[in-house]
XYZ file of C-alpha atoms in Angstrom:
112
model
C 0.006 -0.073 0.107
C 1.105 3.562 -0.968
C 1.925 6.052 1.703
C -1.293 7.841 2.536
C -3.442 5.360 1.049
C -6.139 3.346 2.693
C -8.342 0.351 2.187
C -12.150 1.092 1.550
C -15.410 -0.579 0.420
C -17.047 0.542 -2.948
C -20.753 -0.642 -3.926
C -22.167 -0.669 -7.364
C -25.017 -1.955 -9.259
C -25.311 -5.696 -9.387
C -23.667 -5.835 -13.060
C -20.814 -3.827 -11.437
C -21.521 -0.705 -13.036
C -21.442 2.705 -10.715
C -24.748 3.757 -9.162
C -24.243 7.592 -10.200
C -25.055 7.027 -14.029
C -24.865 3.328 -14.563
C -22.679 3.686 -17.554
C -19.747 5.357 -16.550
C -17.573 3.169 -14.640
C -17.647 -0.946 -14.411
C -15.902 -1.728 -11.245
C -16.118 -5.407 -11.925
C -14.524 -4.916 -15.147
C -11.600 -3.117 -13.502
C -10.771 -5.326 -10.963
C -6.678 -5.303 -10.637
C -6.903 -1.973 -12.196
C -7.183 1.862 -11.512
C -10.127 3.834 -12.130
C -10.315 7.466 -12.374
C -12.816 10.416 -11.996
C -14.672 10.599 -15.398
C -14.227 14.428 -15.510
C -10.851 15.246 -13.824
C -11.281 19.014 -14.720
C -13.983 19.262 -12.151
C -12.446 20.230 -8.539
C -13.325 17.913 -5.876
C -14.403 20.603 -3.626
C -17.564 18.954 -2.193
C -17.638 15.279 -0.972
C -21.212 15.048 -2.844
C -20.106 16.099 -6.129
C -19.169 14.473 -9.396
C -15.762 15.465 -9.045
C -14.859 12.460 -6.835
C -15.267 8.834 -6.740
C -16.936 7.704 -3.476
C -15.928 4.848 -0.981
C -16.196 4.116 2.788
C -14.253 2.579 5.266
C -17.011 0.262 6.282
C -19.214 -1.482 3.687
C -22.495 -0.435 5.515
C -21.300 3.358 4.986
C -21.616 2.816 1.166
C -25.355 2.783 0.872
C -25.494 6.850 1.122
C -26.353 6.943 -2.759
C -26.228 3.412 -3.286
C -29.148 0.485 -3.036
C -29.615 -3.294 -2.749
C -29.472 -5.385 -4.424
C -25.581 -4.239 -5.422
C -22.210 -5.559 -5.793
C -19.258 -4.875 -3.471
C -15.516 -4.160 -4.090
C -12.383 -3.812 -1.720
C -10.630 -0.617 -2.923
C -7.394 1.176 -1.949
C -6.993 5.215 -2.695
C -5.979 8.461 -1.109
C -8.904 10.457 -0.274
C -9.089 14.113 -1.286
C -12.044 14.796 0.855
C -13.941 12.577 3.272
C -16.349 13.078 6.402
C -17.372 10.334 9.110
C -18.958 8.186 6.734
C -17.489 8.165 3.327
C -14.571 9.573 1.266
C -14.127 10.923 -2.219
C -10.995 10.097 -4.449
C -9.830 11.188 -7.798
C -8.591 7.659 -8.446
C -9.137 4.158 -6.753
C -7.484 0.656 -7.329
C -10.091 -1.938 -7.506
C -8.445 -4.750 -5.581
C -11.274 -7.566 -5.671
C -15.247 -8.250 -5.439
C -16.819 -9.409 -2.342
C -20.101 -11.474 -2.044
C -22.321 -9.033 -0.419
C -24.401 -12.054 1.156
C -21.359 -13.276 2.726
C -20.006 -9.665 4.070
C -23.125 -8.104 5.425
C -24.052 -9.272 9.018
C -27.604 -8.639 8.222
C -29.777 -10.740 5.788
C -28.595 -9.428 2.551
C -30.470 -12.172 0.486
C -33.661 -11.636 2.157
C -33.313 -7.828 2.033
C -32.709 -8.201 -2.049
């Protein structure tokens, strides 16, 4: 892990595409790769802006802006803005996909 980077969770649509547009980033197709903000010219001044990619230190924190069913990923990056629940990144390394039904302590399959 690079200095200043941490491990985070990211949720996406069940097909791997981002929740924000559904057509911008496919996290499943980018496992082992780095994804970047689609519009790098937009300043990441605000956590809830299209100028950052969102992730959370805890998987349950990802549901702000997301929903179930979902796909779940372990990602790594250096936040440029964050609050107590989530962080915003200019890029994320997509490390692996995690089965949400195995990860979440509540009854994910029943909730779906």
